[in-house]
Short mmCIF file of C-alpha atoms and ligand atoms in Angstrom, two decimals:
data_model
loop_
_atom_site.label_atom_id
_atom_site.label_comp_id
_atom_site.label_asym_id
_atom_site.label_seq_id
_atom_site.Cartn_x
_atom_site.Cartn_y
_atom_site.Cartn_z
CA MET A 1 75.30 127.96 117.19
CA PRO A 2 79.12 128.25 118.61
CA LYS A 3 81.71 127.79 115.91
CA PHE A 4 82.89 124.31 115.48
CA LYS A 5 86.70 123.44 115.76
CA THR A 6 88.88 120.31 115.03
CA VAL A 7 89.25 118.45 118.27
CA ARG A 8 92.86 119.18 119.85
CA GLY A 9 94.94 116.92 118.10
CA MET A 10 92.95 116.50 114.96
CA ARG A 11 93.48 117.81 111.61
CA ASP A 12 91.63 119.21 108.33
CA PHE A 13 93.79 118.75 105.14
CA LEU A 14 92.58 121.35 102.31
CA PRO A 15 92.93 120.09 99.17
CA LYS A 16 96.94 120.70 98.47
CA ASP A 17 98.16 119.04 101.83
CA ALA A 18 95.83 116.18 101.04
CA GLU A 19 97.01 115.90 97.65
CA LYS A 20 100.88 115.85 99.27
CA MET A 21 99.38 113.09 102.02
CA ARG A 22 98.07 110.96 98.96
CA TYR A 23 101.31 111.23 96.92
CA VAL A 24 103.23 109.51 99.66
CA GLU A 25 100.54 107.33 100.10
CA VAL A 26 100.51 105.99 96.35
CA ALA A 27 104.20 105.78 96.29
CA ALA A 28 104.34 103.31 99.01
CA ARG A 29 101.45 101.50 97.25
CA ASN A 30 103.45 101.11 94.35
CA ILE A 31 106.47 100.28 96.52
CA ALA A 32 104.32 96.95 97.79
CA ARG A 33 103.32 96.10 94.45
CA LEU A 34 106.94 96.47 93.38
CA TYR A 35 107.94 94.06 95.85
CA GLY A 36 104.81 91.66 96.07
CA TYR A 37 102.72 92.87 99.03
CA GLY A 38 98.55 92.58 98.95
CA GLU A 39 97.02 95.10 100.21
CA VAL A 40 94.84 94.39 102.98
CA ILE A 41 92.42 96.42 104.85
CA THR A 42 91.39 95.92 108.49
CA PRO A 43 89.15 98.31 111.04
CA ILE A 44 90.09 101.14 112.83
CA VAL A 45 88.07 99.97 116.24
CA GLU A 46 89.72 96.61 117.62
CA HIS A 47 89.03 94.82 121.10
CA TYR A 48 91.23 96.79 123.63
CA ASN A 49 92.95 93.38 124.53
CA LEU A 50 93.90 92.72 121.15
CA LEU A 51 95.85 96.26 120.40
CA THR A 52 97.26 96.07 124.38
CA ALA A 53 98.70 92.96 124.37
CA LYS A 54 102.08 93.43 123.23
CA SER A 55 102.17 97.14 122.55
CA GLY A 56 103.83 98.39 125.14
CA GLU A 57 103.33 100.93 128.10
CA GLU A 58 104.12 104.11 125.95
CA ILE A 59 101.44 102.99 123.72
CA ARG A 60 98.56 101.45 125.91
CA LYS A 61 98.40 104.95 127.99
CA ARG A 62 97.77 106.56 125.17
CA MET A 63 95.38 104.65 123.24
CA TYR A 64 91.49 105.99 122.44
CA ALA A 65 90.01 103.38 124.38
CA PHE A 66 86.29 103.26 125.50
CA ARG A 67 83.03 101.15 125.47
CA ASP A 68 81.37 100.77 122.95
CA MET A 69 77.10 100.51 123.09
CA GLY A 70 77.15 96.49 123.26
CA ASP A 71 79.69 97.25 126.66
CA ARG A 72 82.72 96.18 124.51
CA ARG A 73 85.95 97.53 125.63
CA VAL A 74 87.37 98.61 122.28
CA ALA A 75 89.75 100.85 121.56
CA LEU A 76 90.89 102.98 117.77
CA ARG A 77 93.86 101.27 116.88
CA PRO A 78 97.67 103.08 117.36
CA GLU A 79 99.09 100.46 114.86
CA PHE A 80 98.67 98.13 112.23
CA THR A 81 101.01 94.78 113.61
CA ALA A 82 98.37 93.93 116.34
CA SER A 83 95.50 93.73 113.27
CA ILE A 84 97.28 91.95 110.91
CA ALA A 85 98.95 89.64 113.60
CA ARG A 86 95.22 88.86 114.20
CA LEU A 87 94.00 88.56 110.60
CA VAL A 88 96.77 86.46 109.98
CA THR A 89 95.96 83.93 112.74
CA ALA A 90 92.21 84.17 112.20
CA LYS A 91 92.03 84.08 108.58
CA MET A 92 94.91 83.36 106.92
CA ARG A 93 96.29 80.19 108.62
CA GLN A 94 96.72 78.37 105.21
CA GLU A 95 98.40 81.01 102.92
CA PRO A 96 101.42 79.30 101.42
CA LYS A 97 104.47 81.47 103.15
CA PRO A 98 105.68 84.26 102.99
CA MET A 99 102.59 86.20 103.48
CA LYS A 100 103.36 89.82 102.17
CA LEU A 101 100.69 92.29 103.49
CA PHE A 102 100.51 95.79 102.94
CA CYS A 103 98.02 98.84 104.33
CA ALA A 104 97.69 102.33 104.81
CA GLY A 105 95.31 104.49 106.96
CA SER A 106 94.76 106.27 109.79
CA LEU A 107 95.54 105.55 113.31
CA TYR A 108 95.39 107.30 116.85
CA ARG A 109 97.50 108.05 120.07
CA TYR A 110 96.62 110.33 122.22
CA ASP A 111 100.27 111.69 122.27
CA GLU A 112 100.95 115.38 123.15
CA PRO A 113 100.67 117.52 120.09
CA GLN A 114 103.82 118.95 118.96
CA TYR A 115 106.06 119.12 115.77
CA GLY A 116 105.58 115.89 113.88
CA ARG A 117 103.63 114.18 116.80
CA PHE A 118 99.47 114.04 115.92
CA ARG A 119 96.83 112.24 117.50
CA GLU A 120 95.68 111.26 114.19
CA PHE A 121 98.39 110.49 111.69
CA TRP A 122 98.50 107.51 108.82
CA GLN A 123 101.02 105.10 107.76
CA ALA A 124 101.84 103.11 105.42
CA ASN A 125 103.05 99.44 106.92
CA TYR A 126 104.38 96.51 105.38
CA GLU A 127 104.51 92.85 106.87
CA LEU A 128 106.52 89.97 105.92
CA ILE A 129 105.16 86.81 107.70
CA GLY A 130 106.94 83.78 107.76
CA SER A 131 110.52 84.13 107.17
CA SER A 132 113.08 83.73 109.74
CA LYS A 133 115.99 84.56 107.26
CA PRO A 134 118.07 87.26 107.71
CA GLU A 135 117.21 88.09 103.59
CA ALA A 136 113.81 89.02 104.58
CA ASP A 137 115.38 91.25 107.27
CA ALA A 138 117.03 92.72 104.38
CA GLU A 139 114.13 93.06 102.07
CA ILE A 140 112.25 95.47 104.74
CA LEU A 141 115.41 97.54 104.96
CA THR A 142 115.70 97.62 101.17
CA LEU A 143 112.11 98.61 100.86
CA THR A 144 112.44 101.00 103.25
CA TYR A 145 115.33 102.55 101.56
CA ASP A 146 113.28 102.35 97.69
CA LEU A 147 110.65 104.71 99.28
CA MET A 148 113.31 107.11 100.29
CA GLU A 149 114.81 107.27 97.52
CA ARG A 150 111.75 107.38 95.42
CA LEU A 151 110.65 110.20 97.39
CA GLY A 152 113.42 112.17 96.31
CA PHE A 153 115.24 112.04 99.64
CA ARG A 154 118.87 111.90 99.38
CA ASN A 155 120.39 112.82 103.00
CA TYR A 156 118.60 110.41 105.32
CA TRP A 157 119.91 107.29 107.79
CA PHE A 158 118.83 104.08 109.54
CA LYS A 159 119.44 103.78 113.08
CA ILE A 160 119.40 100.13 113.51
CA GLY A 161 119.75 98.06 116.64
CA HIS A 162 118.74 94.41 117.53
CA VAL A 163 117.04 93.68 120.63
CA GLY A 164 118.20 90.33 120.92
CA ILE A 165 121.58 92.00 122.57
CA LEU A 166 119.76 93.26 125.08
CA ARG A 167 117.12 90.44 125.87
CA GLY A 168 119.76 87.79 125.45
CA ILE A 169 121.84 89.24 128.24
CA LEU A 170 118.73 89.98 130.60
CA THR A 171 117.56 86.38 130.24
CA GLN A 172 120.68 84.68 130.89
CA GLU A 173 120.90 87.10 133.92
CA THR A 174 117.69 85.62 134.83
CA VAL A 175 115.71 88.79 134.65
CA ALA A 176 111.75 87.78 133.87
CA GLU A 177 110.50 89.30 130.51
CA GLU A 178 107.92 91.46 132.36
CA GLN A 179 111.22 92.91 133.92
CA GLN A 180 112.86 93.27 130.70
CA ASN A 181 110.02 95.03 129.28
CA THR A 182 110.81 98.26 132.29
CA ILE A 183 114.21 98.19 130.63
CA VAL A 184 113.39 98.50 127.48
CA GLN A 185 110.72 101.30 128.31
CA LEU A 186 113.33 103.28 129.97
CA LEU A 187 115.82 103.01 127.14
CA ASP A 188 113.29 103.81 124.50
CA LYS A 189 112.77 106.95 126.24
CA LYS A 190 116.12 107.19 126.37
CA LYS A 191 116.66 107.17 130.18
CA TRP A 192 120.31 105.54 130.39
CA ASN A 193 120.47 105.65 133.96
CA GLU A 194 117.63 104.69 135.27
CA ALA A 195 117.90 101.61 133.00
CA LEU A 196 120.76 100.71 134.39
CA THR A 197 119.96 101.67 138.22
CA ALA A 198 116.60 99.38 136.74
CA THR A 199 118.52 96.27 135.74
CA HIS A 200 120.86 96.13 138.74
CA LYS A 201 117.82 96.35 140.96
CA LEU A 202 116.38 93.36 139.00
CA GLY A 203 118.87 91.54 140.17
CA ALA A 204 121.23 91.47 137.56
CA SER A 205 124.75 90.81 138.38
CA GLN A 206 127.20 94.01 138.76
CA SER A 207 129.01 92.84 135.92
CA CYS A 208 125.67 92.69 133.71
CA VAL A 209 125.02 96.35 134.47
CA ALA A 210 128.84 97.26 133.20
CA VAL A 211 128.82 95.12 129.95
CA LEU A 212 124.67 97.39 129.33
CA LYS A 213 126.82 100.61 130.34
CA LYS A 214 129.10 99.72 127.61
CA LEU A 215 127.04 98.57 125.50
CA LEU A 216 124.94 102.15 125.29
CA GLU A 217 128.24 103.51 124.27
CA THR A 218 128.64 101.20 121.52
CA ARG A 219 127.50 103.27 118.72
CA GLY A 220 128.65 104.37 115.49
CA LYS A 221 128.46 104.91 111.62
CA ASP A 222 131.15 102.28 111.05
CA VAL A 223 129.45 99.29 110.66
CA SER A 224 131.79 96.27 111.13
CA LYS A 225 133.54 98.21 113.81
CA VAL A 226 130.67 99.05 115.85
CA LEU A 227 129.26 95.14 115.51
CA LYS A 228 133.01 93.91 116.02
CA GLU A 229 132.76 96.11 119.12
CA ALA A 230 129.36 95.07 120.37
CA LYS A 231 130.35 91.24 120.29
CA HIS A 232 133.41 91.92 122.22
CA VAL A 233 130.98 93.94 124.66
CA VAL A 234 128.55 91.28 125.31
CA GLU A 235 131.12 87.73 125.15
CA GLY A 236 129.94 85.50 126.87
CA TYR A 237 126.14 85.97 126.43
CA GLU A 238 125.33 83.32 124.07
CA GLY A 239 122.01 85.05 122.96
CA ALA A 240 123.41 88.42 122.44
CA VAL A 241 126.56 87.27 120.80
CA ALA A 242 124.05 85.24 118.11
CA ALA A 243 121.88 88.33 117.76
CA VAL A 244 125.00 90.56 117.10
CA GLU A 245 125.99 87.91 114.05
CA ASN A 246 122.47 87.96 113.12
CA LEU A 247 122.46 91.81 112.42
CA GLN A 248 125.89 91.23 111.01
CA GLU A 249 124.34 89.06 108.19
CA ILE A 250 121.48 91.25 107.63
CA LEU A 251 123.43 94.52 107.13
CA GLU A 252 126.00 92.28 105.00
CA LEU A 253 123.24 91.41 102.66
CA THR A 254 121.96 94.75 102.59
CA ARG A 255 125.76 96.12 101.60
CA ASN A 256 126.60 93.07 99.09
CA SER A 257 123.40 93.57 97.20
CA GLY A 258 124.65 97.18 95.95
CA ILE A 259 122.10 98.85 98.41
CA LYS A 260 124.11 102.19 99.98
CA PHE A 261 122.39 104.18 103.12
CA GLU A 262 123.91 105.45 106.06
CA THR A 263 123.64 103.55 108.94
CA LEU A 264 124.27 104.32 112.37
CA ILE A 265 124.53 100.96 114.78
CA GLU A 266 123.22 101.68 118.21
CA ALA A 267 124.10 98.13 120.04
CA GLY A 268 121.94 99.40 122.70
CA PHE A 269 118.82 100.69 120.84
CA ALA A 270 115.21 99.58 122.55
CA ARG A 271 112.04 100.41 120.72
CA GLY A 272 108.88 101.26 122.58
CA LEU A 273 106.58 98.39 121.58
CA GLU A 274 107.31 95.24 123.13
CA TYR A 275 106.32 92.39 120.75
CA TYR A 276 110.32 92.99 118.90
CA THR A 277 112.18 89.64 119.11
CA GLY A 278 115.17 90.77 116.43
CA MET A 279 116.45 93.40 114.31
CA ILE A 280 114.87 96.65 115.00
CA PHE A 281 115.18 99.90 113.07
CA GLU A 282 114.15 103.47 112.65
CA CYS A 283 114.96 106.17 109.40
CA TYR A 284 115.66 109.76 110.16
CA VAL A 285 116.46 112.89 108.21
CA PRO A 286 118.23 116.13 109.42
CA ASN A 287 116.55 118.49 111.54
CA ILE A 288 113.67 116.65 112.45
CA GLU A 289 114.07 114.71 115.69
CA VAL A 290 111.33 112.13 115.12
CA ALA A 291 111.51 109.14 112.97
CA LEU A 292 109.97 108.78 109.57
CA ALA A 293 109.49 105.12 109.55
CA GLY A 294 110.21 103.05 112.28
CA GLY A 295 109.75 98.31 112.42
CA GLY A 296 111.45 95.43 113.40
CA ARG A 297 111.04 91.42 113.77
CA TYR A 298 108.43 90.10 115.78
CA ASP A 299 108.75 86.22 115.65
CA LYS A 300 106.22 85.79 118.72
CA LEU A 301 103.39 87.69 118.45
CA ILE A 302 101.33 85.31 115.91
CA GLU A 303 102.05 82.56 117.93
CA LEU A 304 100.80 84.79 121.08
CA PHE A 305 97.67 85.57 119.47
CA GLY A 306 97.04 81.88 119.55
CA GLY A 307 98.43 80.68 115.95
CA GLU A 308 101.14 78.42 115.13
CA PRO A 309 105.01 79.58 115.93
CA THR A 310 105.75 82.36 112.67
CA PRO A 311 108.23 84.16 112.72
CA ALA A 312 107.97 87.69 110.83
CA LEU A 313 108.76 91.18 110.67
CA GLY A 314 107.27 94.58 109.40
CA VAL A 315 107.90 98.45 108.99
CA ALA A 316 105.60 101.53 108.78
CA GLN A 317 105.92 104.71 107.42
CA GLY A 318 104.90 107.75 108.80
CA ILE A 319 103.01 109.34 106.02
CA ASP A 320 102.27 112.47 107.56
CA ARG A 321 105.81 112.94 108.73
CA LEU A 322 107.35 112.03 104.77
CA VAL A 323 105.34 114.92 103.71
CA LEU A 324 106.82 116.94 106.55
CA ALA A 325 110.24 116.09 105.61
CA MET A 326 109.34 116.46 102.30
CA LYS A 327 108.68 120.30 102.66
CA LYS A 328 111.22 120.91 105.44
CA HIS A 329 114.11 119.43 103.19
CA GLY A 330 112.87 120.73 99.78
CA VAL A 331 111.95 117.02 98.25
CA THR A 332 109.07 118.22 95.27
CA PRO A 333 106.63 115.40 94.11
CA LYS A 334 107.83 114.62 90.92
CA VAL A 335 103.93 114.92 89.45
CA PRO A 336 103.92 115.87 85.89
CA GLU A 337 101.60 118.97 85.18
CA LYS A 338 98.02 118.11 85.18
CA THR A 339 95.50 119.21 82.14
CA LYS A 340 92.72 120.58 83.55
CA VAL A 341 89.82 121.90 81.38
CA MET A 342 87.06 124.64 82.37
CA ILE A 343 83.99 124.77 79.74
CA ILE A 344 82.33 127.75 79.84
CA PRO A 345 79.11 128.76 77.95
CA VAL A 346 78.59 132.20 76.97
CA ASP A 347 75.23 132.34 77.81
CA GLU A 348 72.35 130.05 79.77
CA GLU A 349 71.20 128.41 76.13
CA LEU A 350 74.88 126.85 75.79
CA ARG A 351 74.89 124.93 79.54
CA THR A 352 73.60 121.93 78.11
CA LYS A 353 76.25 122.01 75.50
CA ALA A 354 78.97 122.61 78.08
CA ILE A 355 77.96 119.69 80.11
CA GLU A 356 77.84 117.24 77.07
CA LEU A 357 81.22 118.33 76.05
CA SER A 358 82.55 118.21 79.49
CA ILE A 359 81.07 114.82 79.53
CA ASN A 360 83.03 113.42 76.25
CA LEU A 361 86.26 115.18 77.44
CA ARG A 362 86.06 112.97 81.32
CA LYS A 363 85.39 109.96 78.74
CA ALA A 364 88.46 111.21 76.78
CA LYS A 365 90.50 110.95 80.51
CA ILE A 366 91.05 114.82 80.73
CA PRO A 367 89.52 116.36 83.74
CA ALA A 368 86.91 119.01 82.78
CA GLU A 369 84.47 121.05 84.91
CA VAL A 370 82.01 122.93 83.55
CA GLU A 371 81.59 126.53 85.27
CA VAL A 372 78.41 126.53 87.57
CA MET A 373 78.42 130.12 89.11
CA GLY A 374 76.70 131.56 85.96
CA ARG A 375 79.84 133.98 85.38
CA ALA A 376 80.35 135.94 82.13
CA VAL A 377 83.06 134.93 80.03
CA SER A 378 86.13 137.52 81.73
CA LYS A 379 84.94 136.57 85.07
CA ALA A 380 84.97 132.57 84.07
CA LEU A 381 88.59 132.99 82.93
CA SER A 382 90.13 134.73 85.68
CA ASN A 383 87.75 132.20 87.84
CA ALA A 384 89.99 129.48 85.64
CA ASP A 385 93.35 131.24 86.63
CA ARG A 386 93.23 130.80 90.19
CA ARG A 387 91.93 127.18 89.91
CA GLU A 388 95.12 126.28 87.85
CA VAL A 389 93.33 125.15 84.88
CA THR A 390 95.04 124.62 81.78
CA HIS A 391 93.19 124.91 79.25
CA ALA A 392 89.37 127.08 78.93
CA VAL A 393 86.85 125.88 76.50
CA ILE A 394 84.59 128.40 75.51
CA VAL A 395 81.63 127.67 74.01
CA GLY A 396 79.69 130.66 71.58
CA PRO A 397 76.49 130.43 69.94
CA GLU A 398 78.43 131.26 66.63
CA GLU A 399 81.65 128.66 66.72
CA LEU A 400 78.57 126.24 68.20
CA ARG A 401 76.87 126.76 64.59
CA GLU A 402 79.93 125.40 62.24
CA GLY A 403 80.06 122.52 65.09
CA LYS A 404 83.04 124.42 66.82
CA VAL A 405 84.21 126.08 70.27
CA VAL A 406 86.91 128.37 71.15
CA LEU A 407 90.19 126.68 73.15
CA LYS A 408 92.03 128.69 75.13
CA ASP A 409 95.56 127.98 76.37
CA MET A 410 95.44 129.61 79.74
CA LYS A 411 99.55 129.42 80.16
CA ASN A 412 100.35 131.41 76.79
CA ARG A 413 96.72 132.94 76.88
CA GLU A 414 96.78 131.69 72.66
CA GLN A 415 93.19 131.02 71.91
CA ARG A 416 92.05 129.41 68.51
CA THR A 417 88.78 127.67 67.34
CA VAL A 418 88.68 124.16 66.82
CA GLU A 419 86.21 121.29 65.94
CA ILE A 420 84.38 119.80 68.45
CA ALA A 421 85.11 116.07 67.09
CA ASN A 422 88.61 116.63 67.60
CA LEU A 423 88.54 118.85 71.11
CA SER A 424 90.16 115.98 72.92
CA LYS A 425 92.83 115.23 70.36
CA GLU A 426 94.06 119.04 70.41
CA ILE A 427 93.73 119.39 74.02
CA LEU A 428 95.71 116.28 74.33
CA GLU A 429 98.11 117.53 71.71
CA ASP A 430 98.73 120.55 73.55
CA THR A 431 100.05 118.35 76.87
CA SER A 432 101.66 116.07 75.08
P1 HAM B 1 106.11 103.20 115.27
O1 HAM B 1 107.56 103.26 115.10
O2 HAM B 1 105.31 103.23 116.81
O3 HAM B 1 106.02 101.54 114.58
O4 HAM B 1 105.56 103.73 114.21
C1 HAM B 1 106.01 104.23 112.70
C2 HAM B 1 105.85 105.22 112.49
O5 HAM B 1 104.96 106.09 112.57
C3 HAM B 1 106.84 106.32 113.02
O6 HAM B 1 108.20 106.11 112.49
C4 HAM B 1 106.18 107.50 112.41
O7 HAM B 1 106.84 107.85 111.45
C5 HAM B 1 104.62 107.34 112.62
N1 HAM B 1 104.33 107.82 114.12
C6 HAM B 1 103.97 107.18 114.99
N2 HAM B 1 103.56 107.95 116.05
C7 HAM B 1 103.06 109.13 115.40
C8 HAM B 1 102.44 110.26 115.91
N3 HAM B 1 102.13 110.53 117.16
N4 HAM B 1 102.57 111.59 114.92
C9 HAM B 1 102.80 110.97 113.37
N5 HAM B 1 103.64 110.17 113.08
C10 HAM B 1 104.02 109.29 113.81
C11 HAM B 1 105.02 101.06 114.61
O8 HAM B 1 103.29 101.56 114.22
C12 HAM B 1 105.34 99.64 114.30
N6 HAM B 1 103.61 98.63 113.84
C13 HAM B 1 105.97 99.00 113.14
C14 HAM B 1 106.05 97.97 112.34
C15 HAM B 1 105.85 96.87 111.73
N7 HAM B 1 106.71 97.05 112.99
C16 HAM B 1 106.85 95.83 112.19
N8 HAM B 1 105.93 95.49 111.55
#
């Protein structure tokens, strides 16, 4: 048999790495609970047409798409938002608004594997459905900020823009939506000049191209100054002015509520996904070029899927990328030291007693393992060290006759004889 490897772009997570992934996922799920988001679970396989409806060229080209045995054209989900919009349209129409939904899981994009870019990756995803108000936008920004803070990041920033600025201008110039998408894709790939040429070719006026050029230069960290400039640049394009004002209101709401995060406003910022209609943003840390989170407002998607016109917005945080960034920036998980007990019978006759003791410890919520390799005590103890066990329980015949066992603290190597009836209490007292 050949030696099997993982498929290119796919990864195994060994226990230490899997633990980090789960740590971030649990932190994200906690945020969901704190902000009132209910968790949903949607399938990994969806209809191809659902996933491609408004995902944009970049994602469309990179989907794991295939025909299933019933000849259905399906694909592995490259993101959650389309699935949530489907779910809301099909099964949650009557639910009172706002609907707040959280999900977490694996996604698939046939990206070129590189630092922070994987073919299978994990997101924590939040969608807020039913509100067109800026306070909803402020909430999505706030909860992403909250996750970053709770994970321990101190040096990060949000890149923020508004799709309505660009689309407002192009719509007024009567550039059709499909053609606008081409320009958005070019801007997302940072192909500024090509985007400007395309705008001109698609029939926009010379002065519009000049406005777009200026817009691309309108960026910076002084929020009020940049937004004032942006408003000036787009003067005369009503939709675009309204978009800048909307962004202003969202950011004032977050700032005035006392939340402080570094913000980079980019008036010409575009994201690859085509469903966005309003504020868009991404979150970055130094020395990692890829975004740790991305999101925005998509007010037309649910209607496109056959639902009532429903404003909505959301964000997805990349769990893998957050783990990478934590490693790179020395942000350590705040996990309290975990008690871990190994029960070692000194001979075969005592195996049943060891199993019984382990069951009782677990009943008291203490993680307990039994030595299952038949090792002698000294070997079992060095193995326990390797497994980062905090306490060893040695079950010997003499102590057992008196209803006792030996409890060894693996850190300070001290050991004492304790009553079996008090074993869990003694271990808990040691670690409290
Ligand atoms: P997205 O920007 O495509 O947005 O992805 C969100 C996050 O997922 C990224 O910021 C990144 O952390 C992670 N991510 C994306 N692609 C990869 C990859 N190849 N490898 C590792 N991590 C990756 C969305 O998916 C939207 N559905 C977000 C959203 C929710 N918008 C509204 N609601």
